[in-house]
Tab-separated table of C-alpha atoms in Angstrom:
chain	number	residue	atom	x	y	z
T	18	MET	CA	20.337	4.968	40.388
T	19	LYS	CA	16.683	5.292	39.428
T	20	PHE	CA	15.912	3.787	36.027
T	21	ASN	CA	12.382	3.745	34.703
T	22	ALA	CA	10.747	3.164	31.306
T	23	LEU	CA	7.377	4.461	30.094
T	24	LEU	CA	5.744	3.328	26.848
T	25	ASP	CA	3.315	5.509	24.927
T	26	ILE	CA	1.330	2.331	24.232
T	27	ASN	CA	1.965	-0.917	26.118
T	28	VAL	CA	-0.908	-2.666	24.329
T	29	VAL	CA	-0.505	-3.524	20.641
T	30	ALA	CA	-2.957	-4.996	18.180
T	31	HIS	CA	-2.722	-8.670	17.242
T	32	GLU	CA	-1.194	-9.196	13.776
T	33	ALA	CA	-0.774	-5.479	13.075
T	34	ASP	CA	2.385	-3.418	12.597
T	35	GLU	CA	2.872	-0.891	15.406
T	36	GLU	CA	5.251	1.859	16.484
T	37	VAL	CA	6.057	2.154	20.177
T	38	ALA	CA	7.822	5.134	21.804
T	39	VAL	CA	9.779	4.426	24.997
T	40	LEU	CA	10.755	7.195	27.418
T	41	LEU	CA	13.606	6.370	29.776
T	42	GLU	CA	13.867	8.395	32.972
T	43	LEU	CA	17.156	8.354	34.887
T	44	GLU	CA	18.056	9.940	38.198
T	45	ALA	CA	21.523	9.749	39.701
T	46	PRO	CA	21.978	9.028	43.402
T	47	THR	CA	22.649	11.772	45.922
T	48	ALA	CA	26.292	12.629	46.452
T	49	ALA	CA	27.542	11.113	49.714
T	50	HIS	CA	28.583	14.167	51.724
T	51	ASP	CA	30.131	12.041	54.461
T	52	ALA	CA	32.430	10.314	51.983
T	53	ALA	CA	35.665	11.681	50.600
T	54	ARG	CA	35.107	13.399	47.267
T	55	PRO	CA	36.967	11.621	44.474
T	56	GLN	CA	39.877	13.465	42.949
T	57	ALA	CA	38.811	15.856	40.182
T	58	SER	CA	40.956	16.302	37.090
T	59	LEU	CA	40.295	19.368	34.933
T	60	GLN	CA	42.297	20.459	31.922
T	61	VAL	CA	41.391	23.854	30.464
T	62	VAL	CA	42.222	24.625	26.824
T	63	LEU	CA	41.928	28.394	26.419
T	64	ASP	CA	41.856	30.369	23.182
T	65	ARG	CA	44.271	33.302	23.453
T	66	SER	CA	44.082	34.367	19.805
T	67	GLY	CA	44.010	38.064	18.986
T	68	SER	CA	40.202	38.269	19.022
T	69	MET	CA	40.200	37.221	22.691
T	70	GLY	CA	42.230	40.301	23.677
T	71	GLY	CA	40.775	42.667	26.249
T	72	ALA	CA	37.576	41.925	28.168
T	73	PRO	CA	36.981	38.353	26.843
T	74	LEU	CA	40.404	37.069	27.884
T	75	GLU	CA	40.419	39.000	31.162
T	76	GLY	CA	36.956	37.627	31.996
T	77	ALA	CA	38.071	34.065	31.251
T	78	LYS	CA	41.190	34.486	33.385
T	79	LYS	CA	39.131	35.839	36.276
T	80	ALA	CA	36.800	32.813	36.042
T	81	LEU	CA	39.722	30.377	35.918
T	82	ILE	CA	41.281	31.939	39.015
T	83	ALA	CA	37.968	31.524	40.853
T	84	LEU	CA	37.910	27.916	39.644
T	85	VAL	CA	41.410	27.236	40.985
T	86	ARG	CA	40.447	28.637	44.389
T	87	ARG	CA	37.495	26.220	44.580
T	88	LEU	CA	39.501	23.099	43.809
T	89	GLU	CA	41.324	21.114	46.491
T	90	PRO	CA	45.105	20.679	46.622
T	91	THR	CA	44.470	16.994	45.888
T	92	ASP	CA	42.758	17.828	42.563
T	93	ASN	CA	44.544	17.934	39.223
T	94	PHE	CA	44.432	21.124	37.168
T	95	GLY	CA	46.183	22.176	33.997
T	96	LEU	CA	45.979	25.063	31.540
T	97	VAL	CA	46.966	25.018	27.883
T	98	THR	CA	46.499	28.142	25.778
T	99	PHE	CA	46.525	28.299	22.003
T	100	ASP	CA	46.719	30.743	19.153
T	101	SER	CA	48.774	29.658	16.132
T	102	SER	CA	50.394	27.072	18.423
T	103	ALA	CA	49.812	25.542	21.858
T	104	GLN	CA	51.495	26.659	25.073
T	105	VAL	CA	51.478	24.785	28.399
T	106	VAL	CA	50.870	27.579	30.926
T	107	VAL	CA	50.143	25.373	33.941
T	108	PRO	CA	51.421	21.790	33.647
T	109	ALA	CA	48.675	19.391	34.697
T	110	GLY	CA	49.152	18.210	38.247
T	111	LEU	CA	48.108	18.564	41.845
T	112	LEU	CA	47.096	22.057	43.013
T	113	THR	CA	49.558	22.183	45.871
T	114	ASP	CA	50.718	25.717	45.019
T	115	LYS	CA	47.646	27.731	44.069
T	116	ASP	CA	49.408	31.094	44.324
T	117	THR	CA	51.850	30.132	41.579
T	118	VAL	CA	49.073	28.762	39.383
T	119	ILE	CA	47.071	31.980	39.797
T	120	HIS	CA	50.147	34.042	38.958
T	121	LEU	CA	50.659	32.044	35.743
T	122	ILE	CA	47.002	32.520	34.731
T	123	GLU	CA	47.195	36.271	35.371
T	124	HIS	CA	50.095	36.612	32.929
T	125	VAL	CA	48.380	34.983	29.923
T	126	ARG	CA	48.344	37.407	26.985
T	127	SER	CA	46.505	37.355	23.653
T	128	GLY	CA	48.336	36.263	20.499
T	129	GLY	CA	47.605	35.453	16.857
T	130	THR	CA	45.486	32.954	14.862
T	131	THR	CA	43.224	30.109	16.064
T	132	ASP	CA	44.596	26.550	15.924
T	133	LEU	CA	42.154	24.791	18.231
T	134	SER	CA	43.435	21.310	17.422
T	135	ALA	CA	46.948	22.227	18.582
T	136	GLY	CA	45.578	23.324	21.939
T	137	TYR	CA	43.213	20.384	22.313
T	138	LEU	CA	45.776	17.720	21.437
T	139	ARG	CA	48.295	19.286	23.833
T	140	GLY	CA	45.634	19.450	26.548
T	141	LEU	CA	44.839	15.766	26.042
T	142	ARG	CA	48.492	14.863	26.491
T	143	GLU	CA	48.534	16.793	29.754
T	144	ILE	CA	45.420	15.262	31.297
T	145	ARG	CA	46.349	11.748	30.170
T	146	ARG	CA	49.620	12.191	32.011
T	147	VAL	CA	47.988	12.774	35.428
T	148	ALA	CA	44.386	11.511	35.400
T	149	THR	CA	44.169	7.845	36.364
T	150	ALA	CA	40.358	7.726	36.776
T	151	GLY	CA	39.172	9.951	33.941
T	152	GLY	CA	38.841	13.703	33.781
T	153	THR	CA	37.372	16.660	31.934
T	154	VAL	CA	38.775	18.892	29.207
T	155	LEU	CA	37.075	22.292	28.953
T	156	VAL	CA	37.661	24.100	25.655
T	157	ILE	CA	37.054	27.876	25.651
T	158	SER	CA	37.127	29.663	22.291
T	159	ASP	CA	35.672	32.759	20.640
T	160	GLY	CA	36.688	32.232	17.026
T	161	HIS	CA	36.499	30.123	13.902
T	162	VAL	CA	39.398	27.726	13.444
T	163	ASN	CA	41.791	29.064	10.796
T	164	ALA	CA	44.710	26.680	11.325
T	165	GLY	CA	45.115	22.973	12.097
T	166	ILE	CA	42.175	20.540	12.106
T	167	SER	CA	38.855	22.165	11.211
T	168	ASP	CA	36.854	19.227	9.830
T	169	VAL	CA	33.946	18.443	12.181
T	170	ASP	CA	34.080	14.661	11.748
T	171	GLU	CA	37.847	14.520	12.186
T	172	PHE	CA	37.707	16.614	15.346
T	173	SER	CA	34.765	14.629	16.702
T	174	SER	CA	36.711	11.401	16.292
T	175	LEU	CA	39.426	12.851	18.545
T	176	THR	CA	36.982	13.704	21.320
T	177	ALA	CA	35.162	10.371	20.949
T	178	LYS	CA	38.457	8.508	21.357
T	179	ALA	CA	39.255	10.602	24.439
T	180	TYR	CA	35.859	9.738	25.931
T	181	SER	CA	36.554	6.031	25.362
T	182	GLU	CA	39.522	6.592	27.695
T	183	GLY	CA	37.330	8.260	30.347
T	184	ILE	CA	38.021	11.876	29.342
T	185	VAL	CA	34.934	14.068	28.854
T	186	THR	CA	35.192	17.124	26.601
T	187	SER	CA	33.000	20.192	27.166
T	188	THR	CA	33.041	23.423	25.154
T	189	LEU	CA	32.317	27.066	25.899
T	190	GLY	CA	31.677	29.320	22.923
T	191	TYR	CA	32.515	32.916	23.767
T	192	GLY	CA	30.923	35.847	21.911
T	193	SER	CA	29.282	35.673	18.487
T	194	GLY	CA	32.255	34.750	16.310
T	195	TYR	CA	32.950	31.112	17.128
T	196	ASP	CA	32.003	28.043	15.073
T	197	GLU	CA	28.958	26.632	16.869
T	198	THR	CA	28.757	23.602	14.574
T	199	LEU	CA	32.292	22.561	15.465
T	200	LEU	CA	32.141	23.308	19.205
T	201	SER	CA	28.775	21.597	19.706
T	202	ALA	CA	29.959	18.548	17.721
T	203	ILE	CA	33.109	18.339	19.848
T	204	ALA	CA	30.978	18.340	23.015
T	205	ARG	CA	28.567	15.779	21.591
T	206	ALA	CA	31.291	13.299	20.657
T	207	GLY	CA	33.044	13.944	23.966
T	208	SER	CA	29.820	13.404	25.989
T	209	GLY	CA	30.225	16.845	27.536
T	210	ASN	CA	28.286	20.100	27.660
T	211	HIS	CA	28.193	22.927	25.148
T	212	VAL	CA	27.509	26.419	26.498
T	213	PHE	CA	27.259	29.830	24.847
T	214	ALA	CA	28.349	32.971	26.727
T	215	ASP	CA	28.265	36.409	25.161
T	216	HIS	CA	29.985	38.413	27.911
T	217	PRO	CA	32.598	37.845	30.670
T	218	ASP	CA	30.051	37.348	33.459
T	219	GLY	CA	28.233	34.740	31.394
T	220	ALA	CA	31.502	32.939	30.698
T	221	GLY	CA	32.351	32.972	34.396
T	222	ALA	CA	28.965	31.500	35.299
T	223	ALA	CA	29.305	28.820	32.617
T	224	ILE	CA	32.770	27.823	33.838
T	225	ALA	CA	31.502	27.734	37.432
T	226	GLY	CA	28.601	25.522	36.340
T	227	GLU	CA	30.965	23.074	34.661
T	228	VAL	CA	33.042	22.887	37.827
T	229	ASP	CA	29.898	22.352	39.937
T	230	GLY	CA	29.121	19.281	37.881
T	231	LEU	CA	32.705	18.048	38.047
T	232	LEU	CA	32.891	18.367	41.838
T	233	ASN	CA	29.460	16.811	42.365
T	234	LYS	CA	29.943	13.916	39.948
T	235	VAL	CA	28.503	10.628	41.220
T	236	VAL	CA	28.226	8.561	38.020
T	237	GLN	CA	30.888	8.123	35.370
T	238	ALA	CA	30.920	6.622	31.870
T	239	MET	CA	27.227	5.758	31.682
T	240	SER	CA	26.044	3.927	28.586
T	241	LEU	CA	22.795	2.312	27.494
T	242	THR	CA	22.834	-0.866	25.426
T	243	VAL	CA	19.613	-1.555	23.518
T	244	ARG	CA	19.065	-5.149	22.397
T	245	PHE	CA	15.920	-5.469	20.332
T	246	GLU	CA	14.242	-8.738	19.452
T	247	SER	CA	14.500	-10.225	15.983
T	248	SER	CA	12.185	-8.481	13.511
T	249	VAL	CA	11.820	-5.508	15.902
T	250	GLU	CA	13.487	-2.370	14.537
T	251	LEU	CA	14.924	0.622	16.416
T	252	LEU	CA	13.430	3.412	14.343
T	253	ARG	CA	14.827	6.443	16.106
T	254	ILE	CA	16.923	7.754	18.965
T	255	TYR	CA	15.404	11.208	19.509
T	256	ASN	CA	18.294	12.485	21.616
T	257	ASP	CA	21.343	13.444	19.568
T	258	LEU	CA	23.817	11.320	21.526
T	259	PRO	CA	26.812	9.271	20.348
T	260	ALA	CA	25.517	5.830	19.378
T	261	GLN	CA	26.904	2.896	17.487
T	262	GLN	CA	25.768	-0.530	16.409
T	263	ILE	CA	27.810	-3.168	18.232
T	264	GLY	CA	26.183	-6.255	16.769
T	265	ASP	CA	23.055	-7.509	15.070
T	266	GLY	CA	20.074	-5.988	16.867
T	267	THR	CA	22.250	-4.158	19.404
T	268	VAL	CA	22.963	-0.435	19.727
T	269	MET	CA	25.030	1.285	22.424
T	270	ILE	CA	24.282	4.911	23.382
T	271	GLU	CA	26.781	7.004	25.366
T	272	LEU	CA	25.218	9.087	28.162
T	273	GLY	CA	28.372	10.464	29.779
T	274	ASP	CA	28.710	11.472	33.440
T	275	LEU	CA	26.000	12.539	35.894
T	276	TYR	CA	26.183	14.720	38.993
T	277	GLY	CA	24.305	14.114	42.257
T	278	GLU	CA	20.521	13.824	41.802
T	279	GLU	CA	20.774	14.784	38.129
T	280	ALA	CA	17.724	13.688	36.141
T	281	ARG	CA	17.986	12.773	32.470
T	282	LYS	CA	15.506	11.675	29.815
T	283	LEU	CA	16.082	9.550	26.729
T	284	LEU	CA	13.449	8.843	24.073
T	285	LEU	CA	13.450	5.899	21.664
T	286	LYS	CA	10.998	4.617	19.077
T	287	PHE	CA	10.636	0.984	17.989
T	288	LYS	CA	8.856	-0.551	15.014
T	289	VAL	CA	7.059	-3.665	16.227
T	290	PRO	CA	6.026	-6.127	13.493
T	291	ALA	CA	2.694	-7.909	13.363
T	292	LEU	CA	2.854	-10.367	16.272
T	293	ALA	CA	1.020	-13.654	15.845
T	294	GLY	CA	0.700	-14.672	19.489
T	295	LEU	CA	-1.512	-13.053	22.115
T	296	GLY	CA	-0.246	-12.030	25.538
T	297	LEU	CA	2.997	-10.544	26.828
T	298	ALA	CA	5.813	-10.123	24.299
T	299	LYS	CA	9.289	-8.722	24.810
T	300	ILE	CA	10.391	-6.238	22.159
T	301	ALA	CA	13.746	-5.132	23.631
T	302	THR	CA	16.116	-5.371	26.570
T	303	LEU	CA	17.828	-2.288	27.969
T	304	GLU	CA	21.136	-2.554	29.818
T	305	LEU	CA	22.380	0.478	31.729
T	306	SER	CA	26.088	0.381	32.637
T	307	TYR	CA	27.930	2.932	34.767
T	308	VAL	CA	30.634	3.467	37.359
T	309	GLU	CA	29.485	4.853	40.707
T	310	LEU	CA	31.757	7.303	42.502
T	311	PRO	CA	33.662	7.643	44.764
T	312	GLY	CA	34.137	3.906	45.122
T	313	LEU	CA	34.547	3.211	41.370
T	314	VAL	CA	31.921	0.458	41.675
T	315	GLU	CA	30.689	-0.862	38.341
T	316	HIS	CA	26.931	-1.402	37.961
T	317	VAL	CA	24.809	-3.038	35.288
T	318	VAL	CA	21.013	-2.699	35.422
T	319	THR	CA	18.835	-4.649	32.999
T	320	LEU	CA	15.262	-3.713	32.100
T	321	PRO	CA	13.050	-5.681	29.680
T	322	ILE	CA	10.589	-3.748	27.484
T	323	ASN	CA	7.360	-5.685	27.039
T	324	VAL	CA	4.069	-5.079	25.255
T	325	ASN	CA	0.767	-6.863	25.636
T	326	VAL	CA	-0.623	-8.257	22.369
T	327	VAL	CA	-4.420	-8.123	22.303
T	328	PRO	CA	-7.168	-8.465	19.674
T	329	GLY	CA	-7.542	-5.456	17.397
T	330	ASP	CA	-10.906	-4.350	18.786
T	331	GLU	CA	-9.484	-4.288	22.299
T	332	ALA	CA	-6.403	-2.334	21.185
T	333	ALA	CA	-8.617	0.258	19.523
T	334	GLY	CA	-9.695	1.589	22.928
T	335	ARG	CA	-6.193	2.218	24.263
T	336	VAL	CA	-5.055	5.669	25.386
T	337	ALA	CA	-1.434	6.726	24.854
T	338	HIS	CA	0.557	7.676	27.955
T	339	PRO	CA	0.440	11.501	28.176
T	340	THR	CA	3.976	11.828	29.553
T	341	VAL	CA	5.448	9.976	26.578
T	342	VAL	CA	3.223	11.761	24.067
T	343	SER	CA	4.317	15.108	25.515
T	344	GLU	CA	7.995	14.127	25.349
T	345	VAL	CA	7.708	13.054	21.700
T	346	LEU	CA	6.245	16.477	20.856
T	347	PHE	CA	8.918	18.180	22.977
T	348	GLN	CA	11.710	16.391	21.120
T	349	GLU	CA	10.121	17.112	17.749
T	350	ALA	CA	10.228	20.780	18.813
T	351	GLN	CA	13.931	20.441	19.642
T	352	ASP	CA	14.600	19.065	16.180
T	353	VAL	CA	12.905	22.101	14.612
T	354	LYS	CA	14.923	24.343	16.950
T	355	ARG	CA	18.103	22.724	15.610
T	356	GLN	CA	16.937	23.492	12.086
T	357	ALA	CA	16.360	27.103	13.152
T	358	SER	CA	19.926	27.283	14.456
T	359	GLU	CA	21.258	25.938	11.166
T	360	ALA	CA	19.217	28.513	9.234
T	361	PHE	CA	20.564	31.323	11.418
T	362	GLU	CA	24.095	29.970	10.893
T	363	ARG	CA	23.570	30.302	7.124
T	364	GLY	CA	22.481	33.894	7.702
T	365	ASP	CA	18.863	33.108	6.778
T	366	LEU	CA	17.072	35.204	9.396
T	367	GLU	CA	13.624	34.768	7.853
T	368	SER	CA	13.770	30.952	7.841
T	369	GLY	CA	15.209	30.925	11.346
T	370	LYS	CA	12.315	33.008	12.683
T	371	ARG	CA	9.789	30.821	10.883
T	372	LEU	CA	11.331	27.685	12.386
T	373	LEU	CA	11.310	29.225	15.866
T	374	GLY	CA	7.579	29.788	15.318
T	375	GLU	CA	7.185	26.098	14.446
T	376	THR	CA	9.159	25.216	17.567
T	377	LYS	CA	6.694	27.164	19.689
T	378	THR	CA	3.742	25.460	17.985
T	379	ARG	CA	5.091	22.004	18.820
T	380	LEU	CA	5.971	23.020	22.364
T	381	THR	CA	2.423	24.294	22.825
T	382	LYS	CA	1.105	20.886	21.759
T	383	SER	CA	3.574	19.252	24.162
T	384	LEU	CA	2.263	21.477	26.956
T	385	GLU	CA	-1.347	20.573	26.159
T	386	ALA	CA	-0.563	16.845	26.282
T	387	ALA	CA	1.577	16.954	29.431
T	388	PRO	CA	0.432	16.001	32.930
T	389	ASP	CA	0.250	18.956	35.329
T	390	GLU	CA	3.541	18.148	37.070
T	391	LEU	CA	5.454	18.451	33.780
T	392	LYS	CA	3.878	21.679	32.574
T	393	PRO	CA	6.242	24.137	34.393
T	394	ASP	CA	9.291	22.698	32.612
T	395	ILE	CA	7.619	22.986	29.204
T	396	ARG	CA	6.350	26.508	29.951
T	397	ALA	CA	9.922	27.509	30.818
T	398	GLU	CA	11.051	26.115	27.463
T	399	LEU	CA	8.292	28.023	25.684
T	400	ASP	CA	9.311	31.214	27.475
T	401	GLU	CA	12.899	30.705	26.354
T	402	VAL	CA	11.911	30.262	22.706
T	403	ASP	CA	9.605	33.293	22.984
T	404	ARG	CA	12.528	35.408	24.175
T	405	MET	CA	14.685	34.177	21.329
T	406	ASP	CA	11.953	34.984	18.817
T	407	VAL	CA	11.486	38.522	20.169
T	408	MET	CA	15.180	39.400	20.166
T	409	THR	CA	16.061	37.893	16.757
T	410	ASP	CA	15.828	41.121	14.743
T	411	ASP	CA	17.851	43.048	17.333
T	412	VAL	CA	20.797	40.687	17.798
T	413	GLY	CA	21.110	39.165	14.319
T	414	ALA	CA	21.567	35.706	12.835
T	415	ALA	CA	25.059	34.897	14.165
T	416	TYR	CA	24.032	35.518	17.766
T	417	MET	CA	20.746	33.627	17.379
T	418	SER	CA	22.485	30.625	15.854
T	419	LYS	CA	24.627	30.254	18.947
T	420	MET	CA	21.841	30.868	21.435
T	421	SER	CA	19.489	28.371	19.774
T	422	ARG	CA	22.261	25.767	19.407
T	423	GLU	CA	23.014	25.873	23.139
T	424	SER	CA	19.280	25.668	23.894
T	425	TYR	CA	18.995	22.626	21.614
T	426	HIS	CA	21.917	20.969	23.400
T	427	ARG	CA	20.180	21.310	26.768
T	428	GLY	CA	16.732	20.315	25.528
T	429	ASN	CA	17.801	17.363	23.412
T	430	ARG	CA	21.249	16.025	24.236
T	431	LYS	CA	21.128	16.753	27.963
T	432	ARG	CA	17.352	16.529	28.350
T	433	GLY	CA	16.386	16.879	31.987
T	434	ARG	CA	19.715	18.300	33.058
T	435	GLY	CA	18.992	21.565	34.843
T	436	ARG	CA	21.401	24.457	35.070
T	437	GLN	CA	23.733	24.325	38.029
T	438	ASP	CA	22.948	26.707	40.879
T	439	GLY	CA	24.509	30.076	40.277
T	440	ASP	CA	24.311	29.970	36.483
T	441	THR	CA	23.312	33.487	35.572
T	442	SER	CA	24.493	33.473	31.989
T	443	ARG	CA	21.036	34.497	30.786
T	444	ASP	CA	20.416	37.299	33.283
T	445	HIS	CA	20.698	39.852	30.466
T	446	TRP	CA	17.500	38.654	28.794
């Protein structure tokens, strides 16, 4: 595991209050192709309410059948469907009889209302029954919840508890009618991915991408513990990740699972008080904890964060690290993009478009500050926001809310995580 920290300024002025941004860069190890792949456990929770009838449900079924064919007989798979109640279509267990599983998937039919909590809770019971080393629940839905639990915080607490047991929850929003606030919050609390697909091919690609990550997983249950020195304050965690205070001066951030060679970025900002002594001073200690697969080996890596305290006139000549400066601007752009999504969700097309314009302005500044090797990634982000801006009037607020929310998830929560090979869910742009 590669674990590196960059500070925007590593020199601070003597006896002066300072703010220091710290960019953490993570890269998972390569998957060992000569080693046996660990058993995968995947529980799908599929919306079969009336709105899913026709092409949406048939497309999802086709993607699930392709998924089953890719898994090994030694992997666990289960399927729960839900409308006004939950139905166990494929009991979670080993895929020793794929033909029967495929037959059961083919005969799923659409039903009535949307009680997502019934399906999710039943899916959790299934995966807990068979998964001894963690697993993934993939929720697929196209509608707003109109029965059961609909409160975002209450639902998020369910997925957070599941993650504490090693079960990741990812969500796929299908079409333009689902509740993006709820589905993205479920994925956030469950340390999973949130993806938007507006047609069957896009849904199939998104499901395939989730399976790619599952089958190529090399790191499980990664967390970062931040212990900051007395009088130092953690001002901000830029990435919208589950975090909690676990003691005085200590915060733990959940990073979830990583696939082979996956790169991730995490950005923090500290308030450093006026320091009386000159020389090296520690402001925080970072502790990265994770389980490496397939051997289930636990690792803890510790990294101190130090600054050099110098006289004020010497500090005046410092130059901020361009990589960190660019990332701060990039994450500020993501925050504005989130605000644009919220405006679109309220139906406020004008405010949404204005906020997308502000997003582009901040991304342009990020591009200008970035070293050459980082510019292609930021240009790609700018191109994506440009496309969203151009198509806003044609597709409407509901569609744009979902598209921008998924984009925010990738750029902020899963920063650095590229799309899996074969993801063509945006080929229609």
